[in-house]
PDB file of C-alpha atoms in Angstrom:
ATOM      1  CA  MET F1166     102.324  35.457  35.782  1.00 43.00           C
ATOM      2  CA  ASN F1167     105.592  33.608  36.355  1.00 46.00           C
ATOM      3  CA  PRO F1168     108.478  36.068  35.932  1.00 47.00           C
ATOM      4  CA  ARG F1169     111.040  33.473  34.855  1.00 51.00           C
ATOM      5  CA  PRO F1170     111.691  33.865  31.113  1.00 72.00           C
ATOM      6  CA  LEU F1171     112.713  30.752  29.207  1.00 75.00           C
ATOM      7  CA  THR F1172     114.001  32.446  26.055  1.00 76.00           C
ATOM      8  CA  ASN F1173     116.288  30.162  23.999  1.00 77.00           C
ATOM      9  CA  ILE F1174     115.220  27.101  25.996  1.00 86.00           C
ATOM     10  CA  SER F1175     114.072  24.148  23.862  1.00 90.00           C
ATOM     11  CA  ILE F1176     111.430  21.855  25.366  1.00 93.00           C
ATOM     12  CA  LEU F1177     110.129  18.549  24.039  1.00 95.00           C
ATOM     13  CA  LEU F1178     106.475  18.059  24.987  1.00 95.00           C
ATOM     14  CA  VAL F1179     105.352  14.416  24.795  1.00 95.00           C
ATOM     15  CA  GLU F1180     101.566  14.324  25.136  1.00 92.00           C
ATOM     16  CA  ASP F1181      98.875  12.469  23.177  1.00 89.00           C
ATOM     17  CA  ASN F1182      95.873  14.561  24.266  1.00 87.00           C
ATOM     18  CA  GLU F1183      95.364  17.443  21.831  1.00 89.00           C
ATOM     19  CA  MET F1184      93.792  19.817  24.353  1.00 89.00           C
ATOM     20  CA  ASN F1185      96.519  19.169  26.913  1.00 88.00           C
ATOM     21  CA  THR F1186      99.142  19.701  24.225  1.00 90.00           C
ATOM     22  CA  LEU F1187      97.637  23.055  23.244  1.00 92.00           C
ATOM     23  CA  LEU F1188      97.414  24.142  26.867  1.00 90.00           C
ATOM     24  CA  ALA F1189     101.003  23.237  27.756  1.00 90.00           C
ATOM     25  CA  SER F1190     102.363  24.693  24.510  1.00 91.00           C
ATOM     26  CA  ALA F1191     100.552  27.979  25.085  1.00 91.00           C
ATOM     27  CA  ILE F1192     101.952  28.272  28.609  1.00 89.00           C
ATOM     28  CA  ILE F1193     105.509  27.430  27.596  1.00 88.00           C
ATOM     29  CA  GLN F1194     105.595  29.531  24.448  1.00 86.00           C
ATOM     30  CA  GLY F1195     104.392  32.488  26.503  1.00 86.00           C
ATOM     31  CA  THR F1196     107.742  32.387  28.305  1.00 84.00           C
ATOM     32  CA  GLY F1197     109.762  32.541  25.093  1.00 83.00           C
ATOM     33  CA  ALA F1198     110.713  28.858  25.063  1.00 87.00           C
ATOM     34  CA  LYS F1199     110.617  26.807  21.880  1.00 89.00           C
ATOM     35  CA  VAL F1200     108.265  23.812  22.040  1.00 92.00           C
ATOM     36  CA  THR F1201     108.455  20.669  19.919  1.00 94.00           C
ATOM     37  CA  GLU F1202     105.565  18.205  20.200  1.00 94.00           C
ATOM     38  CA  ALA F1203     105.434  14.413  20.048  1.00 93.00           C
ATOM     39  CA  ASP F1204     102.322  12.322  20.668  1.00 90.00           C
ATOM     40  CA  ASN F1205     104.001   9.023  21.560  1.00 88.00           C
ATOM     41  CA  GLY F1206     107.161   7.768  23.184  1.00 88.00           C
ATOM     42  CA  MET F1207     108.746   6.365  20.050  1.00 83.00           C
ATOM     43  CA  ASP F1208     108.474   9.690  18.212  1.00 86.00           C
ATOM     44  CA  ALA F1209     109.974  11.385  21.266  1.00 90.00           C
ATOM     45  CA  VAL F1210     112.982   9.067  21.170  1.00 87.00           C
ATOM     46  CA  GLN F1211     113.530   9.762  17.477  1.00 82.00           C
ATOM     47  CA  LEU F1212     113.408  13.516  18.063  1.00 88.00           C
ATOM     48  CA  LEU F1213     115.909  13.222  20.913  1.00 88.00           C
ATOM     49  CA  ARG F1214     118.223  11.182  18.704  1.00 82.00           C
ATOM     50  CA  ASN F1215     118.310  13.896  16.076  1.00 79.00           C
ATOM     51  CA  ARG F1216     118.023  17.209  17.952  1.00 83.00           C
ATOM     52  CA  PRO F1217     119.207  18.717  21.237  1.00 87.00           C
ATOM     53  CA  PHE F1218     116.623  19.659  23.871  1.00 92.00           C
ATOM     54  CA  ASP F1219     116.992  21.316  27.264  1.00 91.00           C
ATOM     55  CA  LEU F1220     114.038  19.591  28.948  1.00 92.00           C
ATOM     56  CA  VAL F1221     111.347  16.968  28.334  1.00 95.00           C
ATOM     57  CA  LEU F1222     107.755  17.120  29.581  1.00 95.00           C
ATOM     58  CA  MET F1223     106.579  13.522  29.519  1.00 94.00           C
ATOM     59  CA  ASP F1224     103.001  12.328  29.849  1.00 93.00           C
ATOM     60  CA  LEU F1225     102.990   8.917  31.509  1.00 90.00           C
ATOM     61  CA  HIS F1226     100.146   7.301  29.604  1.00 87.00           C
ATOM     62  CA  LEU F1227     101.212   7.345  25.950  1.00 87.00           C
ATOM     63  CA  PRO F1228     100.588   5.056  22.986  1.00 82.00           C
ATOM     64  CA  VAL F1229     103.358   2.887  21.485  1.00 76.00           C
ATOM     65  CA  MET F1230     105.738   3.472  24.435  1.00 81.00           C
ATOM     66  CA  ASP F1231     104.440   4.856  27.711  1.00 87.00           C
ATOM     67  CA  GLY F1232     106.245   7.544  29.676  1.00 91.00           C
ATOM     68  CA  PHE F1233     108.013   5.068  31.953  1.00 90.00           C
ATOM     69  CA  GLU F1234     109.359   2.965  29.072  1.00 87.00           C
ATOM     70  CA  THR F1235     110.377   6.054  27.113  1.00 90.00           C
ATOM     71  CA  THR F1236     112.237   7.562  30.046  1.00 92.00           C
ATOM     72  CA  LYS F1237     114.073   4.315  30.760  1.00 89.00           C
ATOM     73  CA  TYR F1238     115.091   4.113  27.106  1.00 86.00           C
ATOM     74  CA  ILE F1239     116.335   7.711  27.130  1.00 89.00           C
ATOM     75  CA  ARG F1240     118.360   7.133  30.286  1.00 88.00           C
ATOM     76  CA  LYS F1241     119.885   3.926  28.976  1.00 83.00           C
ATOM     77  CA  ASN F1242     120.606   4.931  25.389  1.00 82.00           C
ATOM     78  CA  LEU F1243     120.484   8.706  24.916  1.00 84.00           C
ATOM     79  CA  SER F1244     121.069  10.879  27.978  1.00 84.00           C
ATOM     80  CA  GLN F1245     121.573  10.404  31.682  1.00 83.00           C
ATOM     81  CA  THR F1246     121.104  14.064  32.534  1.00 86.00           C
ATOM     82  CA  ILE F1247     118.499  15.797  30.361  1.00 91.00           C
ATOM     83  CA  PRO F1248     115.702  16.872  32.762  1.00 93.00           C
ATOM     84  CA  ILE F1249     112.477  14.881  32.340  1.00 95.00           C
ATOM     85  CA  ILE F1250     109.288  15.992  34.115  1.00 94.00           C
ATOM     86  CA  ALA F1251     106.405  13.534  34.331  1.00 92.00           C
ATOM     87  CA  ILE F1252     102.845  14.690  33.673  1.00 89.00           C
ATOM     88  CA  THR F1253      99.827  12.568  34.576  1.00 81.00           C
ATOM     89  CA  ALA F1254      96.136  12.845  35.331  1.00 72.00           C
ATOM     90  CA  ASN F1255      96.203   9.732  37.506  1.00 66.00           C
ATOM     91  CA  VAL F1256      97.588  10.450  40.947  1.00 60.00           C
ATOM     92  CA  VAL F1257      97.902   7.065  42.587  1.00 63.00           C
ATOM     93  CA  ASN F1258      99.956   5.756  45.454  1.00 63.00           C
ATOM     94  CA  GLY F1259     103.490   4.970  44.366  1.00 65.00           C
ATOM     95  CA  GLU F1260     103.317   6.602  40.931  1.00 74.00           C
ATOM     96  CA  GLU F1261     105.697   9.407  41.864  1.00 76.00           C
ATOM     97  CA  GLU F1262     108.159   6.815  43.151  1.00 79.00           C
ATOM     98  CA  ARG F1263     107.868   4.943  39.842  1.00 83.00           C
ATOM     99  CA  CYS F1264     108.705   8.172  38.026  1.00 86.00           C
ATOM    100  CA  ILE F1265     111.875   8.640  40.050  1.00 84.00           C
ATOM    101  CA  GLU F1266     112.852   4.984  39.591  1.00 85.00           C
ATOM    102  CA  ALA F1267     112.426   5.350  35.820  1.00 88.00           C
ATOM    103  CA  GLY F1268     114.823   8.299  35.849  1.00 90.00           C
ATOM    104  CA  MET F1269     112.519  11.314  35.847  1.00 91.00           C
ATOM    105  CA  ASN F1270     113.458  14.524  37.665  1.00 89.00           C
ATOM    106  CA  GLY F1271     110.022  15.721  38.714  1.00 86.00           C
ATOM    107  CA  PHE F1272     106.294  15.095  38.679  1.00 87.00           C
ATOM    108  CA  ILE F1273     103.248  17.281  38.061  1.00 89.00           C
ATOM    109  CA  SER F1274      99.612  16.192  38.038  1.00 87.00           C
ATOM    110  CA  LYS F1275      96.826  17.408  35.754  1.00 83.00           C
ATOM    111  CA  PRO F1276      95.051  19.730  35.877  1.00 84.00           C
ATOM    112  CA  TYR F1277      97.866  22.169  36.625  1.00 87.00           C
ATOM    113  CA  THR F1278      98.045  25.954  36.599  1.00 87.00           C
ATOM    114  CA  GLU F1279     100.481  28.048  34.621  1.00 87.00           C
ATOM    115  CA  LYS F1280     102.387  28.770  37.822  1.00 86.00           C
ATOM    116  CA  ASP F1281     102.504  25.069  38.733  1.00 88.00           C
ATOM    117  CA  LEU F1282     104.036  24.111  35.405  1.00 87.00           C
ATOM    118  CA  LEU F1283     106.562  26.927  35.191  1.00 85.00           C
ATOM    119  CA  ASP F1284     107.622  26.496  38.800  1.00 85.00           C
ATOM    120  CA  LYS F1285     108.255  22.811  38.154  1.00 87.00           C
ATOM    121  CA  ILE F1286     110.254  23.589  35.006  1.00 86.00           C
ATOM    122  CA  ALA F1287     112.260  26.160  36.967  1.00 83.00           C
ATOM    123  CA  THR F1288     113.405  23.469  39.400  1.00 85.00           C
ATOM    124  CA  CYS F1289     115.133  21.642  36.539  1.00 83.00           C
ATOM    125  CA  ILE F1290     116.755  24.492  34.614  1.00 80.00           C
ATOM    126  CA  PRO F1291     119.425  26.833  35.995  1.00 69.00           C
ATOM    127  CA  PHE F1292     118.741  30.571  36.061  1.00 61.00           C
ATOM    128  CA  LYS F1293     121.164  33.483  36.064  1.00 54.00           C
ATOM    129  CA  ASN F1294     119.959  37.033  36.747  1.00 51.00           C
ATOM    130  CA  GLY F1295     116.380  35.813  36.385  1.00 56.00           C
ATOM    131  CA  ILE F1296     116.872  34.333  32.906  1.00 58.00           C
ATOM    132  CA  ALA F1297     117.053  30.631  32.116  1.00 58.00           C
ATOM    133  CA  GLU F1298     120.466  29.424  31.022  1.00 60.00           C
ATOM    134  CA  LYS F1299     120.652  27.048  28.101  1.00 64.00           C
ATOM    135  CA  ILE F1300     121.891  23.629  29.134  1.00 58.00           C
ATOM    136  CA  THR F1301     124.460  21.908  26.994  1.00 49.00           C
ATOM    137  CA  SER F1302     122.533  18.925  25.735  1.00 45.00           C
ATOM    138  CA  THR F1303     123.831  15.509  26.656  1.00 42.00           C
ATOM    139  CA  ALA F1304     121.368  13.678  24.430  1.00 42.00           C
ATOM    140  CA  THR F1305     123.357  11.867  21.791  1.00 42.00           C
ATOM    141  CA  THR F1306     122.601  11.683  18.110  1.00 40.00           C
ATOM    142  CA  ALA F1307     124.003   8.474  16.785  1.00 40.00           C
ATOM    143  CA  PRO F1308     125.784   9.092  13.484  1.00 40.00           C
ATOM    144  CA  ALA F1309     125.119   6.767  10.594  1.00 39.00           C
ATOM    145  CA  SER F1310     128.538   5.160  10.981  1.00 42.00           C
ATOM    146  CA  ALA F1311     127.690   4.221  14.570  1.00 63.00           C
ATOM    147  CA  LEU F1312     124.360   2.722  13.606  1.00 81.00           C
ATOM    148  CA  TYR F1313     125.506   0.451  10.804  1.00 89.00           C
ATOM    149  CA  SER F1314     128.330  -0.352   8.389  1.00 90.00           C
ATOM    150  CA  LEU F1315     128.071  -1.188   4.700  1.00 91.00           C
ATOM    151  CA  SER F1316     131.563  -2.679   4.480  1.00 89.00           C
ATOM    152  CA  PHE F1317     130.335  -6.258   4.061  1.00 90.00           C
ATOM    153  CA  LEU F1318     127.733  -5.345   1.415  1.00 91.00           C
ATOM    154  CA  GLU F1319     130.301  -3.201  -0.389  1.00 89.00           C
ATOM    155  CA  ASP F1320     132.707  -6.160  -0.489  1.00 88.00           C
ATOM    156  CA  VAL F1321     129.984  -8.434  -1.826  1.00 87.00           C
ATOM    157  CA  SER F1322     128.842  -5.935  -4.470  1.00 88.00           C
ATOM    158  CA  LYS F1323     132.480  -5.368  -5.576  1.00 87.00           C
ATOM    159  CA  GLY F1324     131.974  -1.683  -6.196  1.00 84.00           C
ATOM    160  CA  ASN F1325     128.741  -2.079  -8.166  1.00 91.00           C
ATOM    161  CA  ARG F1326     126.572   0.725  -6.795  1.00 90.00           C
ATOM    162  CA  ASN F1327     123.369  -0.654  -8.304  1.00 92.00           C
ATOM    163  CA  ILE F1328     123.785  -4.009  -6.579  1.00 91.00           C
ATOM    164  CA  LEU F1329     124.578  -2.292  -3.293  1.00 92.00           C
ATOM    165  CA  GLN F1330     121.449  -0.153  -3.574  1.00 93.00           C
ATOM    166  CA  GLN F1331     119.336  -3.204  -4.424  1.00 93.00           C
ATOM    167  CA  MET F1332     120.514  -4.991  -1.269  1.00 93.00           C
ATOM    168  CA  VAL F1333     119.892  -1.893   0.842  1.00 94.00           C
ATOM    169  CA  LEU F1334     116.435  -1.504  -0.704  1.00 94.00           C
ATOM    170  CA  VAL F1335     115.555  -5.095   0.214  1.00 94.00           C
ATOM    171  CA  PHE F1336     116.634  -4.393   3.795  1.00 95.00           C
ATOM    172  CA  THR F1337     114.577  -1.192   4.065  1.00 95.00           C
ATOM    173  CA  GLU F1338     111.485  -2.926   2.671  1.00 95.00           C
ATOM    174  CA  GLN F1339     111.640  -6.291   4.411  1.00 95.00           C
ATOM    175  CA  VAL F1340     113.199  -5.779   7.844  1.00 96.00           C
ATOM    176  CA  PRO F1341     110.789  -3.073   9.143  1.00 95.00           C
ATOM    177  CA  LEU F1342     107.900  -5.281   7.972  1.00 96.00           C
ATOM    178  CA  ALA F1343     109.410  -8.217   9.843  1.00 96.00           C
ATOM    179  CA  VAL F1344     109.755  -6.117  13.008  1.00 95.00           C
ATOM    180  CA  THR F1345     106.084  -5.164  12.738  1.00 95.00           C
ATOM    181  CA  GLN F1346     105.209  -8.860  12.422  1.00 95.00           C
ATOM    182  CA  LEU F1347     107.421  -9.565  15.435  1.00 95.00           C
ATOM    183  CA  LYS F1348     105.506  -7.026  17.536  1.00 93.00           C
ATOM    184  CA  ILE F1349     102.210  -8.577  16.482  1.00 94.00           C
ATOM    185  CA  ALA F1350     103.509 -12.039  17.395  1.00 94.00           C
ATOM    186  CA  TYR F1351     104.615 -10.701  20.783  1.00 94.00           C
ATOM    187  CA  ASN F1352     101.173  -9.212  21.448  1.00 92.00           C
ATOM    188  CA  ASN F1353      99.589 -12.543  20.480  1.00 94.00           C
ATOM    189  CA  HIS F1354     102.065 -14.546  22.632  1.00 93.00           C
ATOM    190  CA  SER F1355     103.079 -16.466  19.480  1.00 95.00           C
ATOM    191  CA  PHE F1356     106.547 -17.450  20.639  1.00 95.00           C
ATOM    192  CA  GLY F1357     107.213 -19.835  17.749  1.00 95.00           C
ATOM    193  CA  GLU F1358     106.505 -17.095  15.239  1.00 95.00           C
ATOM    194  CA  MET F1359     108.617 -14.637  17.225  1.00 95.00           C
ATOM    195  CA  TYR F1360     111.547 -17.034  17.153  1.00 95.00           C
ATOM    196  CA  ALA F1361     111.191 -17.617  13.404  1.00 95.00           C
ATOM    197  CA  ILE F1362     111.084 -13.883  12.634  1.00 96.00           C
ATOM    198  CA  ALA F1363     114.038 -13.056  14.888  1.00 95.00           C
ATOM    199  CA  HIS F1364     116.028 -15.917  13.365  1.00 94.00           C
ATOM    200  CA  ARG F1365     115.178 -14.696   9.852  1.00 94.00           C
ATOM    201  CA  ILE F1366     116.304 -11.084  10.321  1.00 95.00           C
ATOM    202  CA  LYS F1367     119.400 -11.897  12.402  1.00 93.00           C
ATOM    203  CA  PRO F1368     121.621 -12.237   9.276  1.00 93.00           C
ATOM    204  CA  ASP F1369     120.291  -8.921   7.939  1.00 94.00           C
ATOM    205  CA  ILE F1370     121.340  -7.182  11.148  1.00 94.00           C
ATOM    206  CA  ASP F1371     124.746  -8.877  10.993  1.00 92.00           C
ATOM    207  CA  ASN F1372     125.239  -8.018   7.310  1.00 92.00           C
ATOM    208  CA  LEU F1373     124.777  -4.318   8.062  1.00 94.00           C
ATOM    209  CA  ASN F1374     126.867  -4.657  11.232  1.00 90.00           C
ATOM    210  CA  ILE F1375     124.206  -3.002  13.392  1.00 92.00           C
ATOM    211  CA  THR F1376     126.273  -3.620  16.485  1.00 87.00           C
ATOM    212  CA  SER F1377     123.695  -2.278  18.948  1.00 85.00           C
ATOM    213  CA  LEU F1378     121.262  -5.004  17.826  1.00 90.00           C
ATOM    214  CA  LYS F1379     123.529  -8.029  17.461  1.00 89.00           C
ATOM    215  CA  ASP F1380     123.056  -9.182  21.050  1.00 88.00           C
ATOM    216  CA  ASN F1381     119.500  -7.823  21.112  1.00 90.00           C
ATOM    217  CA  ILE F1382     118.196 -10.024  18.297  1.00 94.00           C
ATOM    218  CA  ARG F1383     119.868 -13.106  19.766  1.00 92.00           C
ATOM    219  CA  GLU F1384     118.329 -12.429  23.159  1.00 91.00           C
ATOM    220  CA  ILE F1385     114.906 -12.141  21.519  1.00 94.00           C
ATOM    221  CA  GLU F1386     115.545 -15.525  19.911  1.00 93.00           C
ATOM    222  CA  VAL F1387     116.391 -17.088  23.270  1.00 92.00           C
ATOM    223  CA  PHE F1388     113.406 -15.523  25.065  1.00 92.00           C
ATOM    224  CA  ALA F1389     111.061 -16.681  22.306  1.00 93.00           C
ATOM    225  CA  GLU F1390     112.534 -20.189  22.207  1.00 92.00           C
ATOM    226  CA  GLN F1391     112.163 -20.481  25.989  1.00 91.00           C
ATOM    227  CA  LYS F1392     108.715 -18.825  25.899  1.00 90.00           C
ATOM    228  CA  LYS F1393     109.829 -16.310  28.512  1.00 87.00           C
ATOM    229  CA  ASN F1394     107.550 -13.288  28.453  1.00 86.00           C
ATOM    230  CA  GLY F1395     107.964 -10.097  30.470  1.00 80.00           C
ATOM    231  CA  PRO F1396     109.271  -6.508  30.437  1.00 80.00           C
ATOM    232  CA  VAL F1397     112.802  -7.487  29.369  1.00 82.00           C
ATOM    233  CA  LEU F1398     111.563  -9.082  26.154  1.00 89.00           C
ATOM    234  CA  LYS F1399     109.227  -6.161  25.511  1.00 87.00           C
ATOM    235  CA  ASN F1400     112.075  -3.670  25.926  1.00 84.00           C
ATOM    236  CA  LEU F1401     114.279  -5.676  23.577  1.00 88.00           C
ATOM    237  CA  ILE F1402     111.589  -5.492  20.902  1.00 92.00           C
ATOM    238  CA  VAL F1403     111.055  -1.763  21.493  1.00 88.00           C
ATOM    239  CA  ASP F1404     114.820  -1.154  21.141  1.00 86.00           C
ATOM    240  CA  LEU F1405     114.872  -3.247  17.974  1.00 92.00           C
ATOM    241  CA  ASP F1406     111.978  -1.295  16.465  1.00 91.00           C
ATOM    242  CA  ILE F1407     113.459   2.117  17.278  1.00 89.00           C
ATOM    243  CA  THR F1408     116.918   1.266  15.966  1.00 89.00           C
ATOM    244  CA  ILE F1409     115.678  -0.335  12.746  1.00 93.00           C
ATOM    245  CA  GLN F1410     113.565   2.740  12.030  1.00 89.00           C
ATOM    246  CA  GLN F1411     116.617   4.936  12.542  1.00 86.00           C
ATOM    247  CA  VAL F1412     118.821   2.747  10.318  1.00 91.00           C
ATOM    248  CA  VAL F1413     116.216   2.711   7.564  1.00 92.00           C
ATOM    249  CA  ARG F1414     115.891   6.476   7.731  1.00 90.00           C
ATOM    250  CA  GLU F1415     119.672   6.876   7.424  1.00 88.00           C
ATOM    251  CA  LEU F1416     119.893   4.399   4.554  1.00 92.00           C
ATOM    252  CA  LYS F1417     117.170   6.178   2.595  1.00 91.00           C
ATOM    253  CA  VAL F1418     118.966   9.498   2.990  1.00 88.00           C
ATOM    254  CA  ASN F1419     122.521   8.321   2.395  1.00 87.00           C
ATOM    255  CA  ILE F1420     122.341   5.310   0.074  1.00 90.00           C
ATOM    256  CA  LEU F1421     119.092   5.015  -1.866  1.00 90.00           C
ATOM    257  CA  PRO F1422     118.449   7.268  -4.861  1.00 81.00           C
TER     258      PRO F1422
END
């Protein structure tokens, strides 16, 4: 039994295998730590946007966004320092190096023992007098004002709340659907359709002043027009999807009845 208590430590476990999730949760909770579960990379990103965590356990082979993509997104957009430990069942040459390059702090292969897991966690969290110290989270939660601005729509609606809400409702219904269609077009290598969709939702992004996506959507347009596929385009679309979901969530809470 590992003697290192993790009381008050909050861990995000990103794992899509139910048995593995139960196993890891049981081990971690036995130390007093709080565990929050996500079964794909996109859900993990949303949780990190909205809540502080002390450590992330990240399976590499996840649906929607794999562990490498998710870690790179976290490092670029949310936190440079939150510890991220990779978990995988596939030990292949170079995979540990890929984990480090993506920004992970450690690597553990399945199947692992209780001691293996807790020892690895202990390398990423400071201890004082044998008890884990809570790390001040550096993951950032983007406030609604940083995600978008309604100033333009408010000017257009001239103080009429109903009109403003109607415009916001159209955005929340149509733009996420368009992003879904964009992802399908990307998977089908339909560059013409990708360009048309990106061009169509570009004014919507500008109207809500979603500054983090203004360059993003234009880059997607250029890549699609030039039929340039690859990881950069994929990451642009992933960023677009995550941010639109966050904006829609904020709009539904703050603006829509």
